[in-house]
Short mmCIF file of C-alpha atoms in Angstrom, two decimals:
data_model
loop_
_atom_site.label_atom_id
_atom_site.label_comp_id
_atom_site.label_asym_id
_atom_site.label_seq_id
_atom_site.Cartn_x
_atom_site.Cartn_y
_atom_site.Cartn_z
CA UNK A 1 62.74 30.42 -14.22
CA UNK A 2 60.82 28.84 -12.00
CA UNK A 3 58.02 30.70 -10.40
CA UNK A 4 57.44 30.46 -6.27
CA UNK A 5 54.02 31.26 -4.61
CA UNK A 6 53.55 31.51 -0.98
CA UNK A 7 50.33 29.56 0.00
CA UNK A 8 48.05 32.56 1.49
CA UNK A 9 47.11 32.07 5.32
CA UNK A 10 43.74 31.45 6.33
CA UNK A 11 42.35 33.23 8.97
CA UNK A 12 39.07 33.54 10.40
CA UNK A 13 37.88 37.67 11.70
CA UNK A 14 38.68 36.89 14.82
CA UNK A 15 42.39 35.97 14.22
CA UNK A 16 41.96 31.81 15.39
CA UNK A 17 41.09 29.34 13.28
CA UNK A 18 39.04 26.27 13.88
CA UNK A 19 35.29 24.68 13.57
CA UNK A 20 34.14 26.95 16.04
CA UNK A 21 35.26 30.42 15.30
CA UNK A 22 32.67 32.67 15.06
CA UNK A 23 31.02 32.64 11.17
CA UNK A 24 31.64 35.82 9.21
CA UNK A 25 29.95 35.66 6.18
CA UNK A 26 29.55 38.89 3.05
CA UNK A 27 27.10 41.52 4.02
CA UNK A 28 24.50 40.80 0.98
CA UNK A 29 23.88 37.36 2.25
CA UNK A 30 23.16 38.27 6.06
CA UNK A 31 21.09 41.07 3.98
CA UNK A 32 18.34 38.40 2.41
CA UNK A 33 18.69 36.36 5.52
CA UNK A 34 17.52 39.17 7.66
CA UNK A 35 14.77 40.44 5.27
CA UNK A 36 12.97 37.43 5.05
CA UNK A 37 12.85 36.51 8.53
CA UNK A 38 11.80 40.26 9.36
CA UNK A 39 8.57 38.84 6.47
CA UNK A 40 7.44 36.08 8.17
CA UNK A 41 8.00 37.67 11.61
CA UNK A 42 5.50 39.85 10.13
CA UNK A 43 2.92 36.97 9.86
CA UNK A 44 3.97 35.55 12.66
CA UNK A 45 3.09 38.64 14.11
CA UNK A 46 -0.02 39.68 12.36
CA UNK A 47 -1.57 36.37 14.18
CA UNK A 48 -0.62 36.59 17.17
CA UNK A 49 -2.97 38.46 19.22
CA UNK A 50 -5.61 36.01 18.06
CA UNK A 51 -4.20 32.77 20.15
CA UNK A 52 -6.11 31.98 22.57
CA UNK A 53 -9.29 32.33 24.31
CA UNK A 54 -9.22 35.34 25.04
CA UNK A 55 -7.08 36.12 21.53
CA UNK A 56 -8.83 39.21 19.44
CA UNK A 57 -10.51 38.42 16.33
CA UNK A 58 -9.83 39.66 12.89
CA UNK A 59 -12.50 41.28 10.62
CA UNK A 60 -11.16 41.05 7.00
CA UNK A 61 -12.26 42.21 3.54
CA UNK A 62 -11.55 39.92 0.69
CA UNK A 63 -11.20 41.59 -2.60
CA UNK A 64 -14.68 40.71 -3.69
CA UNK A 65 -15.83 42.83 -1.18
CA UNK A 66 -17.26 40.07 1.55
CA UNK A 67 -16.15 40.82 5.19
CA UNK A 68 -14.92 37.87 7.08
CA UNK A 69 -14.52 37.71 10.80
CA UNK A 70 -12.78 35.20 12.63
CA UNK A 71 -9.77 34.52 14.76
CA UNK A 72 -9.11 31.34 12.68
CA UNK A 73 -5.22 31.49 11.95
CA UNK A 74 -5.10 29.77 8.07
CA UNK A 75 -8.59 31.76 6.95
CA UNK A 76 -6.89 35.09 8.63
CA UNK A 77 -3.28 34.46 6.37
CA UNK A 78 -5.52 32.86 3.10
CA UNK A 79 -7.20 36.17 2.91
CA UNK A 80 -3.51 38.05 3.57
CA UNK A 81 -2.52 39.08 0.03
CA UNK A 82 1.29 37.43 1.28
CA UNK A 83 4.16 39.25 -1.54
CA UNK A 84 7.16 37.86 0.00
CA UNK A 85 8.58 34.36 -0.77
CA UNK A 86 9.33 34.03 2.97
CA UNK A 87 5.69 35.35 3.97
CA UNK A 88 4.43 32.79 1.43
CA UNK A 89 5.63 30.15 3.48
CA UNK A 90 4.34 30.50 6.86
CA UNK A 91 0.66 31.29 5.11
CA UNK A 92 1.68 28.00 3.01
CA UNK A 93 2.99 26.44 6.69
CA UNK A 94 -0.29 27.41 8.38
CA UNK A 95 -2.41 25.88 5.83
CA UNK A 96 0.05 22.58 5.64
CA UNK A 97 -0.89 22.21 10.19
CA UNK A 98 -5.06 22.36 8.67
CA UNK A 99 -4.26 20.05 6.35
CA UNK A 100 -2.57 17.24 8.75
CA UNK A 101 -4.54 18.72 12.46
CA UNK A 102 -7.51 21.03 11.56
CA UNK A 103 -6.51 23.08 14.36
CA UNK A 104 -3.47 24.55 15.55
CA UNK A 105 -2.62 27.42 12.87
CA UNK A 106 -1.98 30.35 14.86
CA UNK A 107 0.43 28.53 17.00
CA UNK A 108 2.18 27.07 14.72
CA UNK A 109 2.70 30.39 12.92
CA UNK A 110 3.48 32.18 16.06
CA UNK A 111 6.18 29.38 17.28
CA UNK A 112 7.94 29.58 13.33
CA UNK A 113 7.73 33.59 13.92
CA UNK A 114 9.84 32.33 17.48
CA UNK A 115 11.79 30.71 16.05
CA UNK A 116 12.87 32.56 13.34
CA UNK A 117 13.34 35.33 15.70
CA UNK A 118 16.00 32.95 18.23
CA UNK A 119 18.10 32.11 14.71
CA UNK A 120 18.04 36.25 13.42
CA UNK A 121 19.89 36.33 16.74
CA UNK A 122 22.45 33.88 16.63
CA UNK A 123 23.07 34.46 12.88
CA UNK A 124 24.22 38.58 14.57
CA UNK A 125 26.99 37.11 17.17
CA UNK A 126 28.56 34.79 14.15
CA UNK A 127 27.07 31.46 14.25
CA UNK A 128 26.40 29.57 10.24
CA UNK A 129 22.93 29.16 9.52
CA UNK A 130 23.59 25.36 9.26
CA UNK A 131 24.38 24.81 12.66
CA UNK A 132 21.54 26.52 13.78
CA UNK A 133 19.31 24.63 11.60
CA UNK A 134 20.65 21.29 12.39
CA UNK A 135 20.63 22.30 16.19
CA UNK A 136 17.30 22.97 15.62
CA UNK A 137 16.33 19.95 13.95
CA UNK A 138 17.74 17.70 16.89
CA UNK A 139 15.63 19.99 19.50
CA UNK A 140 12.05 19.61 17.86
CA UNK A 141 13.37 15.66 17.53
CA UNK A 142 14.04 16.63 21.18
CA UNK A 143 10.79 18.10 22.74
CA UNK A 144 9.03 15.14 20.77
CA UNK A 145 10.54 12.96 23.24
CA UNK A 146 9.94 14.83 25.89
CA UNK A 147 5.48 15.50 25.11
CA UNK A 148 5.42 11.84 24.39
CA UNK A 149 6.69 10.99 27.85
CA UNK A 150 4.15 13.94 28.47
CA UNK A 151 0.88 12.12 27.06
CA UNK A 152 -2.08 10.14 28.43
CA UNK A 153 -3.12 7.43 26.82
CA UNK A 154 -7.14 8.35 25.70
CA UNK A 155 -9.62 5.72 25.09
CA UNK A 156 -12.07 6.09 22.11
CA UNK A 157 -15.05 5.00 24.25
CA UNK A 158 -14.46 7.16 26.44
CA UNK A 159 -16.70 9.58 25.34
CA UNK A 160 -16.57 12.14 27.68
CA UNK A 161 -12.62 12.76 27.05
CA UNK A 162 -13.16 12.95 23.71
CA UNK A 163 -15.78 15.99 24.83
CA UNK A 164 -13.64 17.82 26.83
CA UNK A 165 -10.94 17.76 24.11
CA UNK A 166 -13.62 18.72 21.30
CA UNK A 167 -14.79 21.28 23.94
CA UNK A 168 -11.47 23.18 24.20
CA UNK A 169 -11.45 23.26 20.98
CA UNK A 170 -14.33 25.51 20.45
CA UNK A 171 -13.70 27.95 23.75
CA UNK A 172 -11.08 29.93 21.52
CA UNK A 173 -14.28 30.35 18.43
CA UNK A 174 -16.29 32.94 18.34
CA UNK A 175 -18.83 30.29 18.60
CA UNK A 176 -17.77 28.77 21.92
CA UNK A 177 -20.61 29.46 24.08
CA UNK A 178 -22.37 26.84 21.43
CA UNK A 179 -19.94 24.34 22.86
CA UNK A 180 -21.91 22.00 24.35
CA UNK A 181 -23.96 21.81 21.10
CA UNK A 182 -21.04 21.76 18.49
CA UNK A 183 -19.05 19.13 20.76
CA UNK A 184 -20.80 16.16 20.86
CA UNK A 185 -21.60 16.98 17.14
CA UNK A 186 -17.95 16.53 15.89
CA UNK A 187 -17.41 14.07 18.59
CA UNK A 188 -20.83 11.38 17.22
CA UNK A 189 -20.31 12.09 13.83
CA UNK A 190 -16.45 10.43 13.97
CA UNK A 191 -16.84 7.88 16.35
CA UNK A 192 -19.44 6.65 13.59
CA UNK A 193 -16.82 6.25 10.94
CA UNK A 194 -14.19 4.94 13.41
CA UNK A 195 -13.41 1.54 13.34
CA UNK A 196 -11.81 -0.59 15.63
CA UNK A 197 -9.33 -1.20 13.11
CA UNK A 198 -9.45 2.38 12.44
CA UNK A 199 -5.86 4.17 12.15
CA UNK A 200 -7.42 7.68 10.50
CA UNK A 201 -10.22 8.77 9.44
CA UNK A 202 -11.82 10.85 5.49
CA UNK A 203 -13.16 14.05 6.81
CA UNK A 204 -14.68 13.79 3.35
CA UNK A 205 -17.02 11.44 4.74
CA UNK A 206 -17.99 13.75 6.83
CA UNK A 207 -20.54 16.83 5.08
CA UNK A 208 -21.39 19.94 6.22
CA UNK A 209 -24.70 21.53 4.94
CA UNK A 210 -25.00 25.22 5.71
CA UNK A 211 -28.54 27.31 5.61
CA UNK A 212 -29.42 30.47 6.51
CA UNK A 213 -32.08 30.53 9.37
CA UNK A 214 -32.46 29.50 13.26
CA UNK A 215 -29.47 29.47 15.72
CA UNK A 216 -26.14 27.85 16.00
CA UNK A 217 -28.39 25.11 18.36
CA UNK A 218 -30.17 24.31 15.69
CA UNK A 219 -27.24 22.82 14.60
CA UNK A 220 -27.90 18.96 14.27
CA UNK A 221 -26.11 15.55 13.45
CA UNK A 222 -28.64 14.31 10.50
CA UNK A 223 -29.60 9.90 10.24
CA UNK A 224 -29.19 10.12 7.06
CA UNK A 225 -28.57 11.92 4.35
CA UNK A 226 -29.03 15.79 3.64
CA UNK A 227 -28.70 17.87 0.53
CA UNK A 228 -27.57 21.31 -0.14
CA UNK A 229 -30.83 21.69 -3.06
CA UNK A 230 -34.40 21.81 -2.70
CA UNK A 231 -37.48 19.94 -4.20
CA UNK A 232 -38.18 20.72 -7.67
CA UNK A 233 -41.85 21.44 -7.89
CA UNK A 234 -42.01 24.40 -9.68
CA UNK A 235 -44.84 22.19 -12.30
CA UNK A 236 -46.29 21.02 -8.80
CA UNK A 237 -44.94 17.97 -7.69
CA UNK A 238 -44.64 15.99 -5.18
CA UNK A 239 -41.99 16.84 -1.95
CA UNK A 240 -42.43 13.74 -0.34
CA UNK A 241 -41.75 10.29 -1.33
CA UNK A 242 -41.51 6.83 0.84
CA UNK A 243 -39.98 3.64 -0.76
CA UNK A 244 -37.92 5.70 -1.98
CA UNK A 245 -35.79 4.65 -4.82
CA UNK A 246 -33.34 6.71 -6.43
CA UNK A 247 -31.04 7.64 -9.00
CA UNK A 248 -28.23 10.09 -9.94
CA UNK A 249 -28.17 10.85 -13.16
CA UNK A 250 -25.39 13.33 -15.59
CA UNK A 251 -27.81 14.03 -17.99
CA UNK A 252 -30.04 16.64 -19.13
CA UNK A 253 -33.90 15.76 -19.08
CA UNK A 254 -33.67 19.12 -22.02
CA UNK A 255 -33.77 19.47 -25.89
CA UNK A 256 -30.88 18.47 -27.12
CA UNK A 257 -28.69 21.11 -28.87
CA UNK A 258 -25.97 21.01 -31.61
CA UNK A 259 -22.46 21.54 -30.65
CA UNK A 260 -21.80 24.86 -32.97
CA UNK A 261 -24.23 27.29 -33.28
CA UNK A 262 -26.38 27.59 -35.76
CA UNK A 263 -29.09 29.15 -36.65
CA UNK A 264 -32.55 27.43 -38.09
CA UNK A 265 -35.34 29.23 -39.76
CA UNK A 266 -38.69 28.06 -39.98
CA UNK A 267 -41.46 29.25 -42.05
CA UNK A 268 -44.06 27.41 -41.71
CA UNK A 269 -45.89 27.08 -38.36
CA UNK A 270 -47.06 23.53 -38.92
CA UNK A 271 -42.96 22.28 -39.56
CA UNK A 272 -42.50 24.59 -36.15
CA UNK A 273 -44.81 22.60 -34.28
CA UNK A 274 -43.66 19.50 -35.46
CA UNK A 275 -40.52 20.27 -33.82
CA UNK A 276 -42.03 20.93 -30.61
CA UNK A 277 -43.66 17.37 -30.79
CA UNK A 278 -40.29 16.14 -31.61
CA UNK A 279 -38.49 17.46 -28.60
CA UNK A 280 -41.85 16.29 -26.35
CA UNK A 281 -41.50 12.90 -27.48
CA UNK A 282 -37.73 13.20 -27.12
CA UNK A 283 -37.91 14.17 -23.66
CA UNK A 284 -41.36 11.56 -22.70
CA UNK A 285 -39.39 8.99 -23.70
CA UNK A 286 -36.20 9.68 -21.54
CA UNK A 287 -39.09 10.16 -18.74
CA UNK A 288 -40.95 6.87 -19.41
CA UNK A 289 -37.47 5.00 -18.93
CA UNK A 290 -36.65 6.72 -16.35
CA UNK A 291 -40.20 5.28 -14.82
CA UNK A 292 -39.96 1.93 -16.76
CA UNK A 293 -36.68 1.12 -14.11
CA UNK A 294 -38.72 2.17 -10.53
CA UNK A 295 -37.30 5.07 -10.15
CA UNK A 296 -39.07 8.02 -7.83
CA UNK A 297 -36.55 10.54 -6.77
CA UNK A 298 -34.58 11.97 -9.38
CA UNK A 299 -31.02 13.93 -8.50
CA UNK A 300 -29.67 15.70 -11.70
CA UNK A 301 -26.11 16.50 -11.24
CA UNK A 302 -26.33 20.99 -12.89
CA UNK A 303 -24.51 21.19 -16.29
CA UNK A 304 -22.65 24.19 -17.90
CA UNK A 305 -23.82 23.56 -20.57
CA UNK A 306 -27.72 23.19 -21.02
CA UNK A 307 -30.42 23.43 -18.71
CA UNK A 308 -30.25 20.30 -16.53
CA UNK A 309 -34.55 20.16 -16.90
CA UNK A 310 -36.29 22.43 -18.07
CA UNK A 311 -40.32 22.75 -17.69
CA UNK A 312 -41.16 20.35 -19.88
CA UNK A 313 -39.43 17.58 -18.33
CA UNK A 314 -41.21 18.35 -15.01
CA UNK A 315 -44.26 18.28 -16.13
CA UNK A 316 -43.97 14.58 -17.56
CA UNK A 317 -42.02 13.88 -14.60
CA UNK A 318 -44.93 15.46 -12.06
CA UNK A 319 -47.58 12.91 -13.69
CA UNK A 320 -45.22 10.36 -13.59
CA UNK A 321 -45.30 11.21 -9.57
CA UNK A 322 -41.38 11.81 -9.33
CA UNK A 323 -39.81 13.67 -7.15
CA UNK A 324 -36.81 15.97 -8.53
CA UNK A 325 -34.37 17.70 -7.36
CA UNK A 326 -31.87 19.27 -9.69
CA UNK A 327 -28.49 21.42 -9.33
CA UNK A 328 -26.95 18.76 -7.70
CA UNK A 329 -22.97 20.28 -7.83
CA UNK A 330 -20.42 17.31 -9.37
CA UNK A 331 -17.89 17.58 -6.29
CA UNK A 332 -21.34 16.15 -4.15
CA UNK A 333 -22.07 12.89 -6.88
CA UNK A 334 -18.89 11.14 -4.82
CA UNK A 335 -20.20 11.79 -1.44
CA UNK A 336 -24.29 11.15 -2.24
CA UNK A 337 -23.38 7.60 -4.66
CA UNK A 338 -20.90 7.24 -1.27
CA UNK A 339 -23.81 7.44 0.87
CA UNK A 340 -27.10 6.37 -1.04
CA UNK A 341 -24.66 2.80 -1.72
CA UNK A 342 -26.53 4.21 -5.94
CA UNK A 343 -24.13 4.43 -9.50
CA UNK A 344 -24.29 8.10 -11.15
CA UNK A 345 -25.97 7.74 -14.38
CA UNK A 346 -24.19 9.44 -17.82
CA UNK A 347 -26.23 7.96 -20.02
CA UNK A 348 -30.51 7.12 -20.67
CA UNK A 349 -29.74 3.99 -21.94
CA UNK A 350 -27.45 3.03 -18.91
CA UNK A 351 -30.16 3.74 -16.64
CA UNK A 352 -31.58 0.35 -14.21
CA UNK A 353 -33.05 -0.36 -11.47
CA UNK A 354 -29.77 -2.23 -10.27
CA UNK A 355 -27.97 1.53 -9.64
CA UNK A 356 -30.28 3.42 -7.40
CA UNK A 357 -30.26 3.62 -4.18
CA UNK A 358 -33.07 2.54 -1.24
CA UNK A 359 -34.48 5.08 1.46
CA UNK A 360 -37.51 5.21 3.62
CA UNK A 361 -38.30 8.33 3.55
CA UNK A 362 -37.29 12.07 1.07
CA UNK A 363 -38.81 14.29 2.42
CA UNK A 364 -38.61 18.18 2.09
CA UNK A 365 -39.14 20.07 5.20
CA UNK A 366 -39.87 23.95 6.51
CA UNK A 367 -37.43 24.28 9.68
CA UNK A 368 -37.21 27.80 10.70
CA UNK A 369 -38.37 29.48 7.58
CA UNK A 370 -35.45 27.18 6.01
CA UNK A 371 -36.42 24.18 3.34
CA UNK A 372 -34.49 21.11 3.75
CA UNK A 373 -33.83 18.29 1.91
CA UNK A 374 -33.66 14.74 4.58
CA UNK A 375 -33.32 11.32 3.59
CA UNK A 376 -33.69 9.24 6.02
CA UNK A 377 -33.43 5.49 6.62
CA UNK A 378 -31.34 4.68 3.83
CA UNK A 379 -30.70 0.36 2.70
CA UNK A 380 -27.49 -0.72 3.72
CA UNK A 381 -26.51 2.97 4.24
CA UNK A 382 -22.46 4.12 3.48
CA UNK A 383 -20.10 5.78 6.50
CA UNK A 384 -20.86 9.10 5.62
CA UNK A 385 -22.22 11.26 8.10
CA UNK A 386 -24.04 14.61 7.18
CA UNK A 387 -23.88 17.45 9.85
CA UNK A 388 -27.52 20.21 9.51
CA UNK A 389 -25.55 23.63 10.06
CA UNK A 390 -27.58 26.46 11.29
CA UNK A 391 -26.67 30.09 11.43
CA UNK A 392 -28.60 33.31 11.34
CA UNK A 393 -26.39 34.76 8.87
CA UNK A 394 -23.60 34.64 7.41
CA UNK A 395 -20.56 35.45 8.55
CA UNK A 396 -21.88 33.50 12.25
CA UNK A 397 -22.63 30.08 9.55
CA UNK A 398 -18.79 31.06 7.92
CA UNK A 399 -17.76 31.18 11.13
CA UNK A 400 -19.44 27.61 12.74
CA UNK A 401 -18.51 25.50 9.85
CA UNK A 402 -14.90 27.01 10.57
CA UNK A 403 -15.79 25.99 14.00
CA UNK A 404 -17.22 22.59 13.84
CA UNK A 405 -14.57 21.66 11.14
CA UNK A 406 -11.96 21.95 13.49
CA UNK A 407 -13.29 20.36 16.30
CA UNK A 408 -13.71 17.10 14.05
CA UNK A 409 -10.27 17.43 12.76
CA UNK A 410 -9.31 17.38 16.87
CA UNK A 411 -10.96 14.25 17.27
CA UNK A 412 -10.11 12.90 13.96
CA UNK A 413 -6.10 13.98 15.34
CA UNK A 414 -7.33 11.08 18.38
CA UNK A 415 -7.89 8.32 16.47
CA UNK A 416 -4.87 8.96 14.66
CA UNK A 417 -2.53 9.20 17.76
CA UNK A 418 -4.77 8.24 21.31
CA UNK A 419 -3.01 10.00 23.21
CA UNK A 420 -3.79 13.53 25.24
CA UNK A 421 -1.35 16.72 26.61
CA UNK A 422 -2.14 19.28 28.71
CA UNK A 423 -3.22 22.50 27.69
CA UNK A 424 -2.31 26.41 28.72
CA UNK A 425 0.66 26.39 27.82
CA UNK A 426 1.99 23.03 30.00
CA UNK A 427 3.83 21.06 27.03
CA UNK A 428 5.25 24.05 25.90
CA UNK A 429 7.02 24.92 29.84
CA UNK A 430 7.29 21.45 30.69
CA UNK A 431 9.55 20.84 27.40
CA UNK A 432 10.99 24.75 27.40
CA UNK A 433 12.37 23.62 31.10
CA UNK A 434 13.94 19.62 30.27
CA UNK A 435 15.17 21.25 26.95
CA UNK A 436 17.09 24.01 28.96
CA UNK A 437 18.37 21.12 31.25
CA UNK A 438 19.31 18.93 28.00
CA UNK A 439 21.25 22.07 27.02
CA UNK A 440 23.51 21.80 29.76
CA UNK A 441 25.19 18.91 28.61
CA UNK A 442 26.15 19.89 25.24
CA UNK A 443 29.58 21.61 24.67
CA UNK A 444 30.10 24.36 21.92
CA UNK A 445 27.11 25.89 19.81
CA UNK A 446 25.04 23.71 19.44
CA UNK A 447 24.34 23.83 23.67
CA UNK A 448 23.51 28.11 22.47
CA UNK A 449 21.68 26.63 20.03
CA UNK A 450 19.00 24.01 22.53
CA UNK A 451 19.14 26.54 24.63
CA UNK A 452 17.28 29.86 21.88
CA UNK A 453 14.82 26.44 20.92
CA UNK A 454 14.01 25.99 24.31
CA UNK A 455 13.73 29.55 25.62
CA UNK A 456 11.36 30.53 21.66
CA UNK A 457 8.63 27.90 23.35
CA UNK A 458 8.19 30.18 26.10
CA UNK A 459 5.91 32.42 23.49
CA UNK A 460 3.10 30.10 23.66
CA UNK A 461 2.51 30.95 27.47
CA UNK A 462 3.53 34.17 26.92
CA UNK A 463 0.95 35.16 23.70
CA UNK A 464 -1.61 33.91 26.02
CA UNK A 465 -1.00 36.04 29.66
CA UNK A 466 -0.23 38.43 26.74
CA UNK A 467 -3.66 38.39 25.03
CA UNK A 468 -5.83 37.66 27.98
CA UNK A 469 -4.39 41.29 29.32
CA UNK A 470 -2.14 39.29 31.76
CA UNK A 471 1.99 39.96 33.71
CA UNK A 472 3.63 37.71 31.17
CA UNK A 473 6.14 37.76 32.95
CA UNK A 474 4.48 37.09 36.20
CA UNK A 475 2.34 34.55 34.73
CA UNK A 476 5.55 32.79 33.41
CA UNK A 477 7.80 32.44 35.56
CA UNK A 478 5.77 30.94 38.06
CA UNK A 479 4.73 29.00 35.92
CA UNK A 480 8.52 28.11 35.67
CA UNK A 481 7.83 27.44 39.28
CA UNK A 482 4.84 25.03 39.60
CA UNK A 483 6.90 23.02 36.92
CA UNK A 484 9.68 22.71 38.77
CA UNK A 485 8.02 21.59 41.75
CA UNK A 486 6.33 18.84 39.79
CA UNK A 487 3.09 19.67 38.38
CA UNK A 488 4.35 18.84 34.97
CA UNK A 489 0.55 19.38 33.79
CA UNK A 490 0.16 22.66 35.14
CA UNK A 491 -1.29 25.98 33.19
CA UNK A 492 -2.80 29.19 32.58
CA UNK A 493 -6.29 29.74 33.86
CA UNK A 494 -6.84 32.46 31.93
CA UNK A 495 -10.49 32.89 32.97
CA UNK A 496 -10.38 32.84 36.88
CA UNK A 497 -6.70 34.14 36.39
CA UNK A 498 -4.53 32.14 38.03
CA UNK A 499 -1.60 29.43 37.48
CA UNK A 500 -3.71 25.44 37.88
CA UNK A 501 -2.99 21.95 37.40
CA UNK A 502 -4.38 21.73 33.80
CA UNK A 503 -7.51 19.36 33.44
CA UNK A 504 -8.44 19.84 29.75
CA UNK A 505 -6.39 18.88 27.59
CA UNK A 506 -5.22 18.84 23.72
CA UNK A 507 -5.16 15.83 20.85
CA UNK A 508 -1.31 14.93 21.15
CA UNK A 509 -1.21 14.48 16.94
CA UNK A 510 1.61 15.23 14.35
CA UNK A 511 2.06 18.73 15.58
CA UNK A 512 3.61 19.28 18.27
CA UNK A 513 1.36 22.63 19.86
CA UNK A 514 -2.44 22.68 19.73
CA UNK A 515 -3.18 26.37 21.54
CA UNK A 516 -5.76 28.04 19.11
#
């Protein structure tokens, strides 16, 4: 007895078959995809209103009760407690942009939200997610080609071009009115670290020291090193030292303690005197060894085990004429060692003169009612830069630091890739127009995807116009017209409410879009 089975006919939902047929999946996967897109677009919409020079600032209260006022996308999203996995991916995207390029953290999130919106429409038309993803990747590669064609080479010796790029980055910040102060500082800081063969700059070699006092105009690039800490003068020690020999120690100048909590009961006052005397002798011997190495400025690392330095040690150091700065953070040790060309010392027995750094002057000055410790005239100074940031309160100071960091990153991007592209929505319209033309040469679903990608890019000029209170439809239409007439660098001038041939440029770095 034999059984015969007939092969089932495979038919698509629309009655046809083949690669170009509409894709119909079960309902559940589609719901999951749409849920992911909705969550990600919600994050995009949250920061969209802060894009551009006329973008609004966000006031955020952290779980600790601190208030942050900023329009920096990475800072805003870092403070948002996103729970949805897709929303977290956009937060991570902004953080990755902050690390890679430093600026454009709002732009990438807005752009990602727009691309997801375009993908959602195509999914609803029945296109397969893989086809959409592959087409978008091809379109992004094509967009990079168009941007490189649009870019203008820049010479790092051309300080005016670097200043314009840094100023443009600062123009959308709260501290934009101080861009004439902060932009030259950012350019000078990065160019000091650049060598003729440099292809990158490590921003960890640029340290921003914040001090509450004065105004942002008092921010300056210091020729030397600035410390976060103040000189310890509780025992009346020196606050100024010429021909300084600087030592960085990672051990404590205080009486030793046992590893375990022990209680020692002393009934005889003579034994108490002996304990105190031995403790003083122990500290005196350490201080004498430090002085014997000709050290006259001592930077002491902060300790979590016990006091880094006690009053007895400070008294001895004062008598020996040694300037003391305590509570240097562990994270600062590497920067200070590199800047002062000295080696951190972990044990008193290893303390020797060859591990000291040399400087012409270490001085604590009083500027705008704020004490600042400066180290100037460092011998054979390492390739590091210190910036002293001033501000009237913590809110202004934090935003000033974020803005300065963005400007530093913009100049660093020019070191990595020495080219500029126009701003004001010009590159997005240019790429969108060329991708639309290229899509006409394609066939099938890929053509639809390329066209959707091109349309999604227009979210940047549209948002810039919306945030400035302009008519986005009229502005973007006029912008397309100008580009069609050959004005490739035409962009939106938000301040004059018109379309201009863009004169300000953004670094054409590893990110495609630089706008916030």
